[in-house]
CSV table of C-alpha atoms in Angstrom, one decimal:
chain,number,residue,atom,x,y,z
G,7,MET,CA,39.3,-0.6,-5.5
G,8,LEU,CA,36.2,1.6,-4.5
G,9,GLU,CA,37.0,4.2,-1.5
G,10,ILE,CA,33.7,3.0,0.7
G,11,LYS,CA,32.6,6.5,2.5
G,12,THR,CA,29.6,6.3,5.1
G,13,ALA,CA,26.8,8.9,4.2
G,14,LYS,CA,27.2,12.3,5.6
G,15,THR,CA,24.3,14.0,4.6
G,16,ARG,CA,20.3,13.8,5.5
G,17,ARG,CA,20.7,13.1,1.3
G,18,GLY,CA,23.7,10.6,1.4
G,19,LYS,CA,21.5,8.8,3.6
G,20,ARG,CA,18.5,8.0,1.0
G,21,GLU,CA,20.5,7.2,-1.2
G,22,LEU,CA,21.8,4.9,1.0
G,23,GLU,CA,18.2,3.7,1.6
G,24,LYS,CA,17.5,3.8,-1.6
G,25,ARG,CA,19.9,1.1,-2.8
G,26,ALA,CA,20.3,-0.9,0.1
G,27,PRO,CA,18.3,-4.3,-0.7
G,28,LYS,CA,15.1,-4.4,-1.0
G,29,LEU,CA,12.8,-7.4,0.2
G,30,VAL,CA,10.3,-6.4,-2.6
G,31,GLU,CA,12.4,-4.9,-5.6
G,32,SER,CA,12.1,-2.2,-7.2
G,33,GLY,CA,11.8,-1.2,-11.3
G,34,LYS,CA,15.1,-2.7,-12.6
G,35,LYS,CA,18.1,0.9,-13.9
G,36,THR,CA,19.1,1.4,-18.0
G,37,LEU,CA,23.0,2.3,-18.4
G,38,ILE,CA,23.2,2.7,-21.9
G,39,LEU,CA,27.4,3.2,-22.9
G,40,HIS,CA,29.7,3.7,-25.8
G,41,GLY,CA,32.1,1.7,-27.4
G,42,THR,CA,34.9,2.8,-28.6
G,43,LYS,CA,34.1,3.2,-31.9
G,44,THR,CA,30.0,3.0,-33.7
G,45,SER,CA,28.1,3.6,-36.7
G,46,GLY,CA,25.0,6.1,-37.6
G,47,VAL,CA,22.9,2.9,-36.6
G,48,LEU,CA,24.0,2.1,-33.4
G,49,ASN,CA,24.0,5.1,-32.2
G,50,ALA,CA,19.9,6.0,-33.4
G,51,VAL,CA,19.6,2.2,-31.9
G,52,LEU,CA,21.2,3.1,-28.3
G,53,THR,CA,19.3,6.7,-28.7
G,54,GLN,CA,15.4,5.5,-28.7
G,55,ILE,CA,16.3,2.8,-26.5
G,56,TYR,CA,17.2,5.0,-23.9
G,57,GLN,CA,13.8,7.4,-25.0
G,58,LEU,CA,11.4,4.5,-25.0
G,59,LYS,CA,12.7,4.1,-20.9
G,60,LYS,CA,13.9,7.7,-20.2
G,61,GLU,CA,12.6,7.0,-16.5
G,62,SER,CA,15.2,4.8,-15.9
G,63,ALA,CA,17.3,5.7,-18.0
G,64,VAL,CA,21.1,6.9,-17.9
G,65,LYS,CA,23.1,7.2,-20.8
G,66,TYR,CA,26.2,8.4,-21.6
G,67,SER,CA,27.2,9.3,-24.5
G,68,ARG,CA,31.7,9.5,-24.0
G,69,LYS,CA,33.5,6.6,-25.9
G,70,ASN,CA,35.1,3.8,-23.8
G,71,GLU,CA,38.1,2.7,-24.8
G,72,ASN,CA,38.2,-0.6,-21.6
G,73,ILE,CA,35.3,-1.7,-21.4
G,74,LYS,CA,35.2,-5.1,-23.4
G,75,PRO,CA,32.2,-7.4,-22.2
G,76,PHE,CA,33.3,-10.7,-23.3
G,77,GLU,CA,37.2,-10.7,-22.7
G,78,SER,CA,38.3,-11.2,-19.3
G,79,GLY,CA,39.6,-7.7,-17.3
G,80,GLY,CA,36.7,-5.7,-20.1
G,81,GLU,CA,34.7,-6.3,-17.3
G,82,THR,CA,36.1,-3.8,-14.4
G,83,SER,CA,34.7,-0.8,-16.1
G,84,LEU,CA,32.0,-1.9,-16.7
G,85,GLU,CA,31.1,-3.1,-13.2
G,86,PHE,CA,31.9,-0.1,-11.4
G,87,PHE,CA,29.4,2.1,-14.2
G,88,SER,CA,26.8,-0.3,-12.6
G,89,LEU,CA,28.0,0.1,-9.1
G,90,LYS,CA,28.3,3.8,-9.8
G,91,THR,CA,24.0,4.6,-11.5
G,92,ASP,CA,22.9,1.9,-9.4
G,93,CYS,CA,21.5,-0.1,-12.7
G,94,SER,CA,21.3,-3.8,-12.8
G,95,ILE,CA,21.2,-3.7,-17.3
G,96,PHE,CA,23.1,-2.2,-19.8
G,97,VAL,CA,23.0,-1.3,-22.7
G,98,TYR,CA,27.1,-1.1,-24.6
G,99,GLY,CA,26.8,-0.6,-28.4
G,100,SER,CA,30.5,-1.2,-30.5
G,101,HIS,CA,31.5,-1.5,-34.4
G,102,SER,CA,33.8,-2.9,-35.8
G,103,LYS,CA,34.6,-4.7,-39.4
G,104,LYS,CA,34.1,-8.2,-37.7
G,105,ARG,CA,30.6,-6.9,-36.2
G,106,PRO,CA,29.0,-3.9,-37.1
G,107,ASP,CA,27.1,-3.0,-35.7
G,108,ASN,CA,26.8,-5.1,-32.2
G,109,LEU,CA,24.6,-4.3,-29.4
G,110,VAL,CA,25.4,-6.4,-26.1
G,111,ILE,CA,22.7,-6.5,-23.6
G,112,GLY,CA,24.0,-8.4,-20.5
G,113,ARG,CA,22.3,-8.5,-16.5
G,114,THR,CA,25.0,-7.4,-13.4
G,115,TYR,CA,24.9,-9.3,-10.3
G,116,ASP,CA,25.7,-7.4,-6.7
G,117,HIS,CA,27.3,-4.8,-9.2
G,118,HIS,CA,29.2,-8.3,-11.9
G,119,ILE,CA,28.5,-9.2,-14.6
G,120,TYR,CA,25.8,-11.5,-14.5
G,121,ASP,CA,24.5,-13.0,-17.9
G,122,LEU,CA,25.3,-10.9,-21.1
G,123,VAL,CA,23.5,-11.5,-25.0
G,124,GLU,CA,25.4,-10.2,-28.6
G,125,VAL,CA,23.4,-9.3,-31.4
G,126,GLY,CA,24.0,-7.7,-34.5
G,127,VAL,CA,21.3,-5.8,-35.9
G,128,GLU,CA,20.0,-5.2,-39.4
G,129,ASN,CA,16.7,-3.5,-41.2
G,130,PHE,CA,16.7,-0.9,-38.0
G,131,LYS,CA,14.1,1.5,-38.9
G,132,PRO,CA,13.8,4.6,-36.5
G,133,MET,CA,10.9,5.9,-34.9
G,134,GLU,CA,10.7,8.9,-37.2
G,135,SER,CA,10.2,6.6,-40.9
G,136,PHE,CA,6.8,5.7,-39.5
G,137,THR,CA,3.4,7.8,-39.7
G,138,TYR,CA,0.1,7.5,-37.3
G,139,ASP,CA,-2.4,9.1,-35.7
G,140,LYS,CA,-0.3,11.3,-32.9
G,141,LYS,CA,-3.4,11.0,-30.3
G,142,ILE,CA,-2.5,6.9,-30.2
G,143,ALA,CA,0.9,7.6,-29.5
G,144,PRO,CA,2.2,6.1,-26.0
G,145,LYS,CA,2.6,7.9,-23.1
G,146,GLU,CA,5.9,8.8,-21.3
G,147,GLY,CA,6.2,5.6,-18.7
G,148,SER,CA,3.2,3.4,-19.6
G,149,LYS,CA,3.6,0.1,-18.3
G,150,PRO,CA,4.2,-2.3,-22.1
G,151,LEU,CA,2.7,-5.4,-23.7
G,152,ILE,CA,5.1,-7.5,-24.9
G,153,ALA,CA,4.6,-10.4,-26.9
G,154,PHE,CA,7.2,-13.2,-28.1
G,155,ILE,CA,6.1,-15.4,-31.0
G,156,GLY,CA,7.7,-18.2,-31.9
G,157,GLU,CA,8.4,-22.2,-31.1
G,158,GLY,CA,11.7,-21.2,-30.8
G,159,PHE,CA,11.8,-19.6,-27.5
G,160,GLU,CA,10.3,-21.7,-25.4
G,161,ASN,CA,12.6,-24.3,-27.4
G,162,VAL,CA,16.2,-22.7,-28.7
G,163,GLU,CA,18.2,-22.0,-25.3
G,164,GLU,CA,20.0,-18.8,-27.1
G,165,LEU,CA,16.2,-17.0,-27.8
G,166,LYS,CA,15.8,-18.2,-24.4
G,167,HIS,CA,18.3,-16.5,-22.9
G,168,LEU,CA,17.4,-13.7,-24.8
G,169,LYS,CA,13.6,-13.7,-24.2
G,170,GLU,CA,14.8,-13.4,-19.8
G,171,VAL,CA,17.4,-10.2,-21.0
G,172,LEU,CA,14.5,-8.6,-23.1
G,173,LEU,CA,12.4,-9.1,-20.3
G,174,ASP,CA,14.0,-7.8,-17.7
G,175,LEU,CA,14.6,-4.3,-19.6
G,176,LEU,CA,10.9,-4.3,-21.2
G,177,ARG,CA,8.4,-4.3,-18.9
G,178,GLY,CA,9.5,-1.8,-16.2
G,179,GLU,CA,8.9,-1.8,-12.3
G,180,VAL,CA,6.6,-5.1,-11.5
G,181,VAL,CA,3.7,-4.0,-10.3
G,182,GLU,CA,0.0,-6.7,-9.0
G,183,ASN,CA,-3.0,-4.4,-10.2
G,184,LEU,CA,-2.9,-3.1,-13.7
G,185,ASN,CA,-5.8,-1.4,-15.9
G,186,LEU,CA,-6.4,-2.2,-18.6
G,187,ALA,CA,-7.2,1.5,-19.7
G,188,GLY,CA,-4.0,2.5,-19.3
G,189,VAL,CA,-2.2,-0.3,-21.4
G,190,ASP,CA,-1.1,2.0,-24.2
G,191,ARG,CA,1.6,-0.2,-26.6
G,192,ALA,CA,3.3,-3.2,-27.1
G,193,TYR,CA,6.4,-4.6,-27.8
G,194,VAL,CA,6.5,-8.1,-30.6
G,195,CYS,CA,9.7,-9.9,-30.7
G,196,SER,CA,9.5,-12.6,-33.5
G,197,ALA,CA,11.7,-16.0,-33.7
G,198,VAL,CA,12.3,-15.6,-37.4
G,199,SER,CA,14.7,-18.2,-37.9
G,200,PRO,CA,16.8,-20.4,-34.5
G,201,ASN,CA,19.9,-17.1,-34.3
G,202,ARG,CA,17.5,-14.0,-36.0
G,203,VAL,CA,14.8,-11.9,-33.5
G,204,PHE,CA,12.5,-8.8,-35.4
G,205,PHE,CA,11.7,-6.4,-32.8
G,206,THR,CA,9.1,-4.1,-33.6
G,207,HIS,CA,7.5,-1.3,-31.8
G,208,CYS,CA,3.5,-1.5,-31.5
G,209,ALA,CA,1.3,1.3,-29.9
G,210,LEU,CA,-2.9,-0.4,-28.6
G,211,ARG,CA,-6.1,1.4,-30.6
G,212,LEU,CA,-9.0,-0.3,-28.7
G,213,LYS,CA,-12.5,0.0,-31.7
G,214,LYS,CA,-16.3,-0.8,-30.6
G,215,SER,CA,-16.7,-4.9,-30.9
G,216,GLY,CA,-19.9,-4.2,-29.5
G,217,THR,CA,-18.6,-6.7,-26.7
G,218,ILE,CA,-18.2,-5.3,-22.9
G,219,VAL,CA,-14.2,-6.1,-24.1
G,220,PRO,CA,-13.0,-3.9,-26.8
G,221,ARG,CA,-11.5,-4.8,-30.5
G,222,MET,CA,-7.5,-4.1,-30.2
G,223,GLU,CA,-5.4,-2.9,-33.2
G,224,LEU,CA,-1.6,-2.4,-33.1
G,225,VAL,CA,-0.3,0.1,-35.0
G,226,GLU,CA,3.8,0.0,-36.0
G,227,ILE,CA,5.5,3.4,-34.5
G,228,GLY,CA,8.8,2.4,-34.6
G,229,PRO,CA,11.0,1.4,-33.7
G,230,SER,CA,11.7,-2.0,-36.2
G,231,MET,CA,14.9,-3.7,-36.4
G,232,ASP,CA,16.5,-7.4,-37.5
G,233,LEU,CA,17.9,-8.5,-33.3
G,234,VAL,CA,20.5,-11.8,-35.1
G,235,ILE,CA,22.2,-13.5,-31.9
G,236,ARG,CA,25.8,-13.8,-32.4
G,237,ARG,CA,27.1,-14.9,-28.2
G,238,HIS,CA,26.2,-15.4,-25.6
G,239,ARG,CA,27.3,-15.9,-21.9
G,240,LEU,CA,24.3,-17.8,-19.3
G,241,PRO,CA,26.2,-17.5,-16.0
G,242,ASN,CA,27.0,-20.8,-13.7
G,243,ASP,CA,24.8,-22.8,-11.7
G,244,GLY,CA,25.9,-21.3,-7.8
G,245,LEU,CA,26.0,-17.9,-9.2
G,246,ARG,CA,22.7,-18.7,-10.3
G,247,LYS,CA,20.7,-20.1,-6.8
G,248,GLU,CA,22.6,-16.9,-5.2
G,249,ALA,CA,20.4,-15.0,-7.8
G,250,MET,CA,17.7,-16.3,-7.5
G,251,LYS,CA,17.3,-16.8,-4.2
G,252,ILE,CA,14.2,-15.8,-2.3
G,253,SER,CA,13.8,-14.9,1.0
G,254,ARG,CA,11.0,-15.3,4.0
G,255,GLU,CA,8.5,-12.2,4.7
G,256,LYS,CA,8.5,-13.4,8.7
G,257,PRO,CA,5.4,-14.9,9.1
G,258,LYS,CA,2.1,-12.8,10.7
G,259,LYS,CA,1.2,-13.8,14.4
G,260,LYS,CA,-2.4,-15.7,14.2
G,261,GLU,CA,-4.7,-13.2,16.5
G,262,LYS,CA,-7.3,-15.7,18.3
G,263,ASN,CA,-10.8,-15.2,18.4
G,264,VAL,CA,-10.6,-12.9,15.1
G,265,LYS,CA,-12.8,-14.4,12.0
G,266,LYS,CA,-13.3,-12.7,8.5
G,267,ASP,CA,-16.4,-11.9,7.0
G,268,VAL,CA,-17.0,-11.5,3.4
G,269,LEU,CA,-20.2,-8.6,4.1
G,270,GLN,CA,-19.6,-8.2,7.4
G,271,GLY,CA,-15.6,-7.7,7.1
G,272,LYS,CA,-13.1,-8.5,10.4
G,273,ILE,CA,-15.6,-10.2,13.6
G,274,GLY,CA,-14.3,-10.3,16.7
G,275,ASN,CA,-14.8,-12.8,19.8
G,276,ILE,CA,-14.6,-11.8,23.8
G,277,TYR,CA,-14.8,-14.8,26.5
G,278,VAL,CA,-16.1,-13.3,29.7
G,279,PRO,CA,-16.4,-15.1,32.0
G,280,ASP,CA,-18.2,-16.3,34.7
G,281,GLN,CA,-19.3,-13.4,37.9
G,282,LYS,CA,-19.6,-15.8,41.0
G,283,ILE,CA,-20.9,-11.7,42.8
G,284,GLY,CA,-21.9,-14.1,46.2
G,285,GLU,CA,-18.3,-15.0,46.9
G,286,MET,CA,-16.9,-11.0,45.9
G,287,ALA,CA,-15.8,-9.3,48.5
G,288,LEU,CA,-18.3,-6.1,48.8
G,289,PRO,CA,-16.7,-3.0,50.8
G,290,ASN,CA,-17.0,-1.1,53.7
G,291,LYS,CA,-19.1,2.4,52.5
G,292,SER,CA,-21.2,0.4,50.1
G,293,LYS,CA,-24.8,3.0,50.6
G,294,GLY,CA,-26.4,-0.9,49.7
G,295,VAL,CA,-24.8,-1.9,53.1
G,296,LYS,CA,-25.7,1.1,54.6
G,297,ARG,CA,-29.7,1.5,54.7
G,298,GLU,CA,-29.9,-2.7,55.6
G,299,ARG,CA,-27.3,-1.2,58.8
G,300,ARG,CA,-30.3,0.9,59.2
G,301,GLU,CA,-33.4,-1.1,58.8
G,302,ALA,CA,-32.2,-3.8,61.6
G,303,LYS,CA,-31.7,-0.5,63.4
G,304,ARG,CA,-35.0,0.4,63.3
G,305,LYS,CA,-36.2,-3.2,63.6
G,306,ASN,CA,-34.6,-4.5,66.4
G,307,GLN,CA,-35.5,-0.9,68.4
G,308,GLY,CA,-38.9,-1.4,67.2
G,309,ASP,CA,-39.2,-4.9,68.9
G,310,GLU,CA,-37.2,-3.9,72.5
G,311,HIS,CA,-39.9,-0.9,72.9
G,312,SER,CA,-42.3,-3.0,72.0
G,313,LYS,CA,-40.6,-6.0,74.5
G,314,ARG,CA,-40.4,-3.1,77.6
G,315,ARG,CA,-44.6,-2.3,76.8
G,316,LYS,CA,-45.0,-5.9,77.7
G,317,GLU,CA,-43.1,-5.7,80.8
G,318,ASP,CA,-44.6,-2.5,81.8
G,319,ALA,CA,-48.0,-4.5,81.6
């Protein structure tokens, strides 16, 4: 059992805030692990996957004897490493006589195993075996284009499951807007048969086409391999329903008397009530009232003088 500890420093509190659930989740991290026995091909595959996802991946090079993803009790160590590194996707490599060059790709929900896909690696070609112009090499951390070719990805259950897992593994952080000039790589997955997928990594080369939209060419830069599906385990309905929940955002308060225009932007209406000036109580010290009193006093004095003159006369 893991001992629950509270953060005592500001740095620890910031790390806990990063791992806390968010309304819009950030990109998923990948955990790369080795089994009890691995081959040279499998070591190269795990290394190249780590190089492709270097910014959002954690790689352990030690052998792990207790990890057995498809067996009961063999998932405890895997869930522990997922919680420790805050990774929601893992790639586990092992080699045996029964299952040579075996690769297990899985996802976790709340640091518990969500689903698993087991594939065998065949016809592997590393990046070093490809010759190409280094100027078109993709930049580290760039957003990839992922293409799935074949009807099997829509009809065959195993291929549909593999497609979902590969999308989560390769796409990186989800963004709303994307600059096409920054798309410099592509992952191509071709369904050769109901249980075999050809996977390759290509660089995108932009060429003139005579129009605004440039013509794109794919240059294979590796790695490339055949993935043969061996076993897969889907999540149960209850776990899937819980993982697919979407939290509703708090509704924004409606702004009264405000409207938006494409040209003028935000426009507001101000309503001023009718001012009943005749019924307003004026202060006693107002200048206008004093002037009226002086004029009325002078008028009264003038009338009195005129009456006196008439009486004297």
